[in-house]
PDB file of C-alpha atoms in Angstrom:
ATOM      1  CA  ALA A   1     117.634 102.360  97.137  1.00  0.00           C
ATOM      2  CA  GLN A   2     116.310  98.947  96.288  1.00  0.00           C
ATOM      3  CA  SER A   3     112.875  97.549  95.877  1.00  0.00           C
ATOM      4  CA  VAL A   4     111.308  94.148  94.782  1.00  0.00           C
ATOM      5  CA  THR A   5     108.151  93.517  92.993  1.00  0.00           C
ATOM      6  CA  GLN A   6     106.393  90.083  92.993  1.00  0.00           C
ATOM      7  CA  LEU A   7     103.905  89.774  90.105  1.00  0.00           C
ATOM      8  CA  GLY A   8     100.850  87.903  91.465  1.00  0.00           C
ATOM      9  CA  SER A   9      99.988  87.514  95.015  1.00  0.00           C
ATOM     10  CA  HIS A  10      98.468  84.210  94.207  1.00  0.00           C
ATOM     11  CA  VAL A  11      99.378  81.528  91.777  1.00  0.00           C
ATOM     12  CA  SER A  12      97.595  78.280  91.045  1.00  0.00           C
ATOM     13  CA  VAL A  13      99.194  75.498  89.116  1.00  0.00           C
ATOM     14  CA  SER A  14      98.109  71.884  88.498  1.00  0.00           C
ATOM     15  CA  GLU A  15     100.314  69.079  89.998  1.00  0.00           C
ATOM     16  CA  GLY A  16     102.946  68.383  87.561  1.00  0.00           C
ATOM     17  CA  ALA A  17     102.618  71.621  85.724  1.00  0.00           C
ATOM     18  CA  LEU A  18     105.479  74.085  85.338  1.00  0.00           C
ATOM     19  CA  VAL A  19     105.813  76.791  88.188  1.00  0.00           C
ATOM     20  CA  LEU A  20     106.702  80.220  87.494  1.00  0.00           C
ATOM     21  CA  LEU A  21     106.908  83.035  90.031  1.00  0.00           C
ATOM     22  CA  ARG A  22     107.872  86.272  88.967  1.00  0.00           C
ATOM     23  CA  CYS A  23     110.243  88.874  90.561  1.00  0.00           C
ATOM     24  CA  ASN A  24     111.694  92.242  89.450  1.00  0.00           C
ATOM     25  CA  TYR A  25     113.862  94.210  91.378  1.00  0.00           C
ATOM     26  CA  SER A  26     115.835  97.657  91.431  1.00  0.00           C
ATOM     27  CA  SER A  27     119.001  98.245  93.164  1.00  0.00           C
ATOM     28  CA  SER A  28     121.567 101.044  93.058  1.00  0.00           C
ATOM     29  CA  VAL A  29     124.362  98.460  93.692  1.00  0.00           C
ATOM     30  CA  PRO A  30     125.130  95.098  92.245  1.00  0.00           C
ATOM     31  CA  PRO A  31     122.529  93.125  93.864  1.00  0.00           C
ATOM     32  CA  TYR A  32     122.362  89.801  95.894  1.00  0.00           C
ATOM     33  CA  LEU A  33     118.943  88.123  95.005  1.00  0.00           C
ATOM     34  CA  PHE A  34     117.215  85.540  97.084  1.00  0.00           C
ATOM     35  CA  TRP A  35     113.898  83.293  97.265  1.00  0.00           C
ATOM     36  CA  TYR A  36     112.706  82.280 100.463  1.00  0.00           C
ATOM     37  CA  VAL A  37     109.837  79.768 101.000  1.00  0.00           C
ATOM     38  CA  GLN A  38     107.494  79.917 104.108  1.00  0.00           C
ATOM     39  CA  TYR A  39     105.336  76.898 104.654  1.00  0.00           C
ATOM     40  CA  PRO A  40     102.210  77.454 106.841  1.00  0.00           C
ATOM     41  CA  ASN A  41     102.892  78.322 110.392  1.00  0.00           C
ATOM     42  CA  GLN A  42     106.644  78.260 109.897  1.00  0.00           C
ATOM     43  CA  GLY A  43     109.646  80.598 109.374  1.00  0.00           C
ATOM     44  CA  LEU A  44     111.199  81.590 106.119  1.00  0.00           C
ATOM     45  CA  GLN A  45     113.739  79.167 104.693  1.00  0.00           C
ATOM     46  CA  LEU A  46     116.325  80.028 102.078  1.00  0.00           C
ATOM     47  CA  LEU A  47     115.296  78.343  98.853  1.00  0.00           C
ATOM     48  CA  LEU A  48     118.281  79.772  96.675  1.00  0.00           C
ATOM     49  CA  LYS A  49     120.451  82.680  96.105  1.00  0.00           C
ATOM     50  CA  TYR A  50     122.389  84.596  93.366  1.00  0.00           C
ATOM     51  CA  THR A  51     125.540  86.528  94.397  1.00  0.00           C
ATOM     52  CA  THR A  52     128.103  86.477  91.520  1.00  0.00           C
ATOM     53  CA  GLY A  53     128.943  84.042  88.717  1.00  0.00           C
ATOM     54  CA  ALA A  54     126.506  81.684  87.036  1.00  0.00           C
ATOM     55  CA  THR A  55     123.271  83.469  86.443  1.00  0.00           C
ATOM     56  CA  LEU A  56     121.318  80.287  86.556  1.00  0.00           C
ATOM     57  CA  VAL A  57     121.022  79.173  90.175  1.00  0.00           C
ATOM     58  CA  LYS A  58     119.616  75.836  91.413  1.00  0.00           C
ATOM     59  CA  GLY A  59     118.079  75.586  94.853  1.00  0.00           C
ATOM     60  CA  ILE A  60     116.377  73.096  97.122  1.00  0.00           C
ATOM     61  CA  ASN A  61     113.378  70.856  96.036  1.00  0.00           C
ATOM     62  CA  GLY A  62     114.148  71.204  92.408  1.00  0.00           C
ATOM     63  CA  PHE A  63     113.566  75.049  92.025  1.00  0.00           C
ATOM     64  CA  GLU A  64     115.905  77.284  90.039  1.00  0.00           C
ATOM     65  CA  ALA A  65     116.092  80.879  89.110  1.00  0.00           C
ATOM     66  CA  GLU A  66     117.882  82.958  86.636  1.00  0.00           C
ATOM     67  CA  PHE A  67     119.322  86.394  87.034  1.00  0.00           C
ATOM     68  CA  LYS A  68     118.642  88.556  84.121  1.00  0.00           C
ATOM     69  CA  LYS A  69     120.422  91.958  84.569  1.00  0.00           C
ATOM     70  CA  SER A  70     119.076  93.393  81.421  1.00  0.00           C
ATOM     71  CA  GLU A  71     115.460  92.612  82.596  1.00  0.00           C
ATOM     72  CA  THR A  72     116.172  93.181  86.177  1.00  0.00           C
ATOM     73  CA  SER A  73     114.303  90.060  86.890  1.00  0.00           C
ATOM     74  CA  PHE A  74     115.007  86.858  88.946  1.00  0.00           C
ATOM     75  CA  HIS A  75     112.158  84.543  88.223  1.00  0.00           C
ATOM     76  CA  LEU A  76     111.796  81.292  90.028  1.00  0.00           C
ATOM     77  CA  THR A  77     110.820  77.993  88.292  1.00  0.00           C
ATOM     78  CA  LYS A  78     110.301  74.395  88.830  1.00  0.00           C
ATOM     79  CA  PRO A  79     109.546  72.161  85.823  1.00  0.00           C
ATOM     80  CA  SER A  80     106.906  70.131  87.625  1.00  0.00           C
ATOM     81  CA  ALA A  81     104.776  71.251  90.701  1.00  0.00           C
ATOM     82  CA  HIS A  82     104.299  68.821  93.676  1.00  0.00           C
ATOM     83  CA  MET A  83     101.704  69.076  96.262  1.00  0.00           C
ATOM     84  CA  SER A  84     104.488  69.784  98.973  1.00  0.00           C
ATOM     85  CA  ASP A  85     105.371  72.951  96.860  1.00  0.00           C
ATOM     86  CA  ALA A  86     102.239  74.815  98.194  1.00  0.00           C
ATOM     87  CA  ALA A  87     103.631  77.727 100.445  1.00  0.00           C
ATOM     88  CA  GLU A  88     104.342  81.399 100.129  1.00  0.00           C
ATOM     89  CA  TYR A  89     107.392  82.463  98.250  1.00  0.00           C
ATOM     90  CA  PHE A  90     109.276  85.522  98.888  1.00  0.00           C
ATOM     91  CA  CYS A  91     111.774  87.285  96.549  1.00  0.00           C
ATOM     92  CA  ALA A  92     114.500  89.502  98.254  1.00  0.00           C
ATOM     93  CA  VAL A  93     117.241  91.928  97.185  1.00  0.00           C
ATOM     94  CA  SER A  94     120.302  92.482  99.300  1.00  0.00           C
ATOM     95  CA  GLY A  95     122.622  95.545  99.183  1.00  0.00           C
ATOM     96  CA  ASN A  96     125.010  96.705 101.797  1.00  0.00           C
ATOM     97  CA  GLN A  97     123.514  94.208 104.248  1.00  0.00           C
ATOM     98  CA  LYS A  98     120.079  95.873 103.924  1.00  0.00           C
ATOM     99  CA  VAL A  99     117.491  93.356 102.638  1.00  0.00           C
ATOM    100  CA  THR A 100     114.236  94.382 101.062  1.00  0.00           C
ATOM    101  CA  PHE A 101     111.475  91.628 100.602  1.00  0.00           C
ATOM    102  CA  GLY A 102     108.762  91.403  98.004  1.00  0.00           C
ATOM    103  CA  THR A 103     105.092  91.096  99.163  1.00  0.00           C
ATOM    104  CA  GLY A 104     105.156  87.389  98.650  1.00  0.00           C
ATOM    105  CA  THR A 105     103.246  85.079  96.156  1.00  0.00           C
ATOM    106  CA  LYS A 106     101.194  82.186  97.564  1.00  0.00           C
ATOM    107  CA  LEU A 107     101.476  79.106  95.467  1.00  0.00           C
ATOM    108  CA  GLN A 108      98.469  76.641  95.254  1.00  0.00           C
ATOM    109  CA  VAL A 109      98.960  73.318  93.784  1.00  0.00           C
ATOM    110  CA  ILE A 110      95.760  71.643  92.510  1.00  0.00           C
ATOM    111  CA  PRO A 111      95.701  67.903  92.416  1.00  0.00           C
TER     112      PRO A 111
ATOM    113  CA  ASP B   1     125.250  75.856 113.990  1.00  0.00           C
ATOM    114  CA  ALA B   2     121.974  76.302 115.868  1.00  0.00           C
ATOM    115  CA  GLY B   3     120.834  79.139 113.723  1.00  0.00           C
ATOM    116  CA  VAL B   4     118.849  82.120 114.878  1.00  0.00           C
ATOM    117  CA  ILE B   5     117.050  81.382 118.201  1.00  0.00           C
ATOM    118  CA  GLN B   6     113.816  83.119 119.134  1.00  0.00           C
ATOM    119  CA  SER B   7     111.686  82.958 122.289  1.00  0.00           C
ATOM    120  CA  PRO B   8     108.886  82.488 123.146  1.00  0.00           C
ATOM    121  CA  ARG B   9     107.567  80.695 120.183  1.00  0.00           C
ATOM    122  CA  HIS B  10     103.977  81.423 120.972  1.00  0.00           C
ATOM    123  CA  GLU B  11     102.748  84.016 123.441  1.00  0.00           C
ATOM    124  CA  VAL B  12      99.270  84.965 124.300  1.00  0.00           C
ATOM    125  CA  THR B  13      98.761  88.044 126.378  1.00  0.00           C
ATOM    126  CA  GLU B  14      95.942  90.530 127.500  1.00  0.00           C
ATOM    127  CA  MET B  15      95.779  93.859 125.974  1.00  0.00           C
ATOM    128  CA  GLY B  16      97.908  96.306 128.195  1.00  0.00           C
ATOM    129  CA  GLN B  17     100.638  93.833 129.239  1.00  0.00           C
ATOM    130  CA  GLU B  18     104.130  94.087 128.470  1.00  0.00           C
ATOM    131  CA  VAL B  19     105.509  91.790 125.920  1.00  0.00           C
ATOM    132  CA  THR B  20     109.229  90.825 125.569  1.00  0.00           C
ATOM    133  CA  LEU B  21     110.430  88.845 122.570  1.00  0.00           C
ATOM    134  CA  ARG B  22     114.154  87.478 122.502  1.00  0.00           C
ATOM    135  CA  CYS B  23     116.482  86.626 119.971  1.00  0.00           C
ATOM    136  CA  LYS B  24     119.925  84.990 119.800  1.00  0.00           C
ATOM    137  CA  PRO B  25     121.547  85.484 116.418  1.00  0.00           C
ATOM    138  CA  ILE B  26     124.040  83.243 114.682  1.00  0.00           C
ATOM    139  CA  SER B  27     127.450  83.390 116.265  1.00  0.00           C
ATOM    140  CA  GLY B  28     129.663  85.685 114.423  1.00  0.00           C
ATOM    141  CA  HIS B  29     126.777  87.623 112.717  1.00  0.00           C
ATOM    142  CA  ASP B  30     127.050  91.382 112.768  1.00  0.00           C
ATOM    143  CA  TYR B  31     123.763  92.407 111.616  1.00  0.00           C
ATOM    144  CA  LEU B  32     120.395  91.606 113.364  1.00  0.00           C
ATOM    145  CA  PHE B  33     116.893  92.395 112.109  1.00  0.00           C
ATOM    146  CA  TRP B  34     113.731  92.327 113.582  1.00  0.00           C
ATOM    147  CA  TYR B  35     110.604  91.851 111.075  1.00  0.00           C
ATOM    148  CA  ARG B  36     106.944  91.671 111.675  1.00  0.00           C
ATOM    149  CA  GLN B  37     104.439  89.659 109.541  1.00  0.00           C
ATOM    150  CA  THR B  38     100.701  90.006 109.226  1.00  0.00           C
ATOM    151  CA  MET B  39      98.225  89.038 106.722  1.00  0.00           C
ATOM    152  CA  MET B  40      97.414  92.620 105.969  1.00  0.00           C
ATOM    153  CA  ARG B  41     100.717  94.186 105.792  1.00  0.00           C
ATOM    154  CA  GLY B  42     102.956  91.141 104.829  1.00  0.00           C
ATOM    155  CA  LEU B  43     106.598  91.270 106.089  1.00  0.00           C
ATOM    156  CA  GLU B  44     107.797  94.507 107.489  1.00  0.00           C
ATOM    157  CA  LEU B  45     111.328  95.440 108.695  1.00  0.00           C
ATOM    158  CA  LEU B  46     111.092  97.006 112.125  1.00  0.00           C
ATOM    159  CA  ILE B  47     114.588  97.792 113.027  1.00  0.00           C
ATOM    160  CA  TYR B  48     118.170  96.544 112.352  1.00  0.00           C
ATOM    161  CA  PHE B  49     121.241  96.575 114.298  1.00  0.00           C
ATOM    162  CA  ASN B  50     125.015  96.585 113.295  1.00  0.00           C
ATOM    163  CA  ASN B  51     127.605  95.564 115.787  1.00  0.00           C
ATOM    164  CA  ASN B  52     124.882  96.144 118.713  1.00  0.00           C
ATOM    165  CA  VAL B  53     124.000  99.643 117.504  1.00  0.00           C
ATOM    166  CA  PRO B  54     120.707 100.382 116.080  1.00  0.00           C
ATOM    167  CA  ILE B  55     121.110 101.645 112.349  1.00  0.00           C
ATOM    168  CA  ASP B  56     117.575 102.109 111.217  1.00  0.00           C
ATOM    169  CA  ASP B  57     114.460 102.047 113.351  1.00  0.00           C
ATOM    170  CA  SER B  58     112.225 103.899 110.841  1.00  0.00           C
ATOM    171  CA  GLY B  59     109.795 100.725 110.740  1.00  0.00           C
ATOM    172  CA  MET B  60     109.017 100.658 114.404  1.00  0.00           C
ATOM    173  CA  PRO B  61     105.339 101.487 114.491  1.00  0.00           C
ATOM    174  CA  GLU B  62     105.113 103.622 117.476  1.00  0.00           C
ATOM    175  CA  ASP B  63     106.708 104.466 120.899  1.00  0.00           C
ATOM    176  CA  ARG B  64     105.182 101.333 122.485  1.00  0.00           C
ATOM    177  CA  PHE B  65     107.670  99.312 120.491  1.00  0.00           C
ATOM    178  CA  SER B  66     111.526  99.390 121.636  1.00  0.00           C
ATOM    179  CA  ALA B  67     114.402  97.213 120.781  1.00  0.00           C
ATOM    180  CA  LYS B  68     117.696  96.565 122.348  1.00  0.00           C
ATOM    181  CA  MET B  69     120.829  94.809 121.793  1.00  0.00           C
ATOM    182  CA  PRO B  70     122.917  94.698 124.848  1.00  0.00           C
ATOM    183  CA  ASN B  71     125.536  92.271 123.276  1.00  0.00           C
ATOM    184  CA  ALA B  72     126.479  90.461 120.138  1.00  0.00           C
ATOM    185  CA  SER B  73     124.549  87.419 121.091  1.00  0.00           C
ATOM    186  CA  PHE B  74     121.127  88.855 122.407  1.00  0.00           C
ATOM    187  CA  SER B  75     118.375  91.138 121.379  1.00  0.00           C
ATOM    188  CA  THR B  76     114.996  92.038 122.725  1.00  0.00           C
ATOM    189  CA  LEU B  77     111.896  93.548 121.108  1.00  0.00           C
ATOM    190  CA  LYS B  78     109.585  95.013 123.636  1.00  0.00           C
ATOM    191  CA  ILE B  79     106.073  96.138 123.337  1.00  0.00           C
ATOM    192  CA  GLN B  80     104.486  98.116 126.259  1.00  0.00           C
ATOM    193  CA  PRO B  81     101.593  98.403 126.493  1.00  0.00           C
ATOM    194  CA  SER B  82     100.448  95.730 124.076  1.00  0.00           C
ATOM    195  CA  GLU B  83      97.399  96.055 121.865  1.00  0.00           C
ATOM    196  CA  PRO B  84      95.346  93.578 119.909  1.00  0.00           C
ATOM    197  CA  ARG B  85      96.527  95.097 116.541  1.00  0.00           C
ATOM    198  CA  ASP B  86     100.053  93.983 117.558  1.00  0.00           C
ATOM    199  CA  SER B  87      99.150  90.364 117.041  1.00  0.00           C
ATOM    200  CA  ALA B  88     101.443  88.986 114.521  1.00  0.00           C
ATOM    201  CA  VAL B  89     104.408  86.771 113.886  1.00  0.00           C
ATOM    202  CA  TYR B  90     107.811  88.472 114.831  1.00  0.00           C
ATOM    203  CA  PHE B  91     110.837  87.231 113.091  1.00  0.00           C
ATOM    204  CA  CYS B  92     114.567  87.900 114.218  1.00  0.00           C
ATOM    205  CA  ALA B  93     117.231  87.469 111.376  1.00  0.00           C
ATOM    206  CA  SER B  94     120.886  87.948 111.166  1.00  0.00           C
ATOM    207  CA  ILE B  95     123.615  88.386 108.451  1.00  0.00           C
ATOM    208  CA  GLY B  96     127.326  88.100 108.924  1.00  0.00           C
ATOM    209  CA  GLU B  97     129.719  91.100 107.851  1.00  0.00           C
ATOM    210  CA  SER B  98     131.343  88.751 105.181  1.00  0.00           C
ATOM    211  CA  GLY B  99     128.156  87.156 104.260  1.00  0.00           C
ATOM    212  CA  ASN B 100     124.998  87.976 102.194  1.00  0.00           C
ATOM    213  CA  THR B 101     122.410  85.630 103.142  1.00  0.00           C
ATOM    214  CA  ILE B 102     119.881  86.526 105.835  1.00  0.00           C
ATOM    215  CA  TYR B 103     118.847  83.690 108.220  1.00  0.00           C
ATOM    216  CA  PHE B 104     115.686  83.778 110.076  1.00  0.00           C
ATOM    217  CA  GLY B 105     114.441  82.609 113.274  1.00  0.00           C
ATOM    218  CA  GLU B 106     111.421  80.441 113.581  1.00  0.00           C
ATOM    219  CA  GLY B 107     109.218  83.467 114.697  1.00  0.00           C
ATOM    220  CA  SER B 108     107.469  84.445 117.866  1.00  0.00           C
ATOM    221  CA  TRP B 109     103.702  84.050 117.324  1.00  0.00           C
ATOM    222  CA  LEU B 110     102.136  86.762 119.330  1.00  0.00           C
ATOM    223  CA  THR B 111      98.317  87.090 120.116  1.00  0.00           C
ATOM    224  CA  VAL B 112      96.998  90.059 122.077  1.00  0.00           C
ATOM    225  CA  VAL B 113      93.450  89.706 123.295  1.00  0.00           C
TER     226      VAL B 113
END
């Protein structure tokens, strides 16, 4: 069985401030972990993923995430928020080709 | 690669009508997923296929919903009869056997009035 918990359905940050979106997971097999971004009225786009190897993964648009097995976490960060980062972000865990998504976090960037 | 292709992109239909949504997965991908997204319920997995065979349809809301995958390059999600509460965005997605990343189509935006 696997599950994903995203803490905070809405997060607001000021432009230029640190972005931190939290994700915790559970999985009975070694997980693959993902972050997807969904801009208004669009589909889900892969932001970054962890499969094996380096636990700090870098994605598009300056985002990165760190896999911490001991904490079962995969938090998404970006040092400096931009207005164009306003979107909904989904964390996901995959095991045996079954993918489970979190409930999403809407990021608001305040000018 | 063309990615996952869905049609129609937008559909408005009257209650009681049949709705058919179509999906072409990425070539070579063995797994195909249908998701529904609404404001109230978020992203829900409806059904997924492996090698054209339905594996888990526990997310299909009721008998009005059905999905088929007649071949490796085509799948349909049908709602008959449609109801206003079916209004949502329906996403198709696929994964390859040797891969681990799920790729989404652009979605089909359904409005039932």
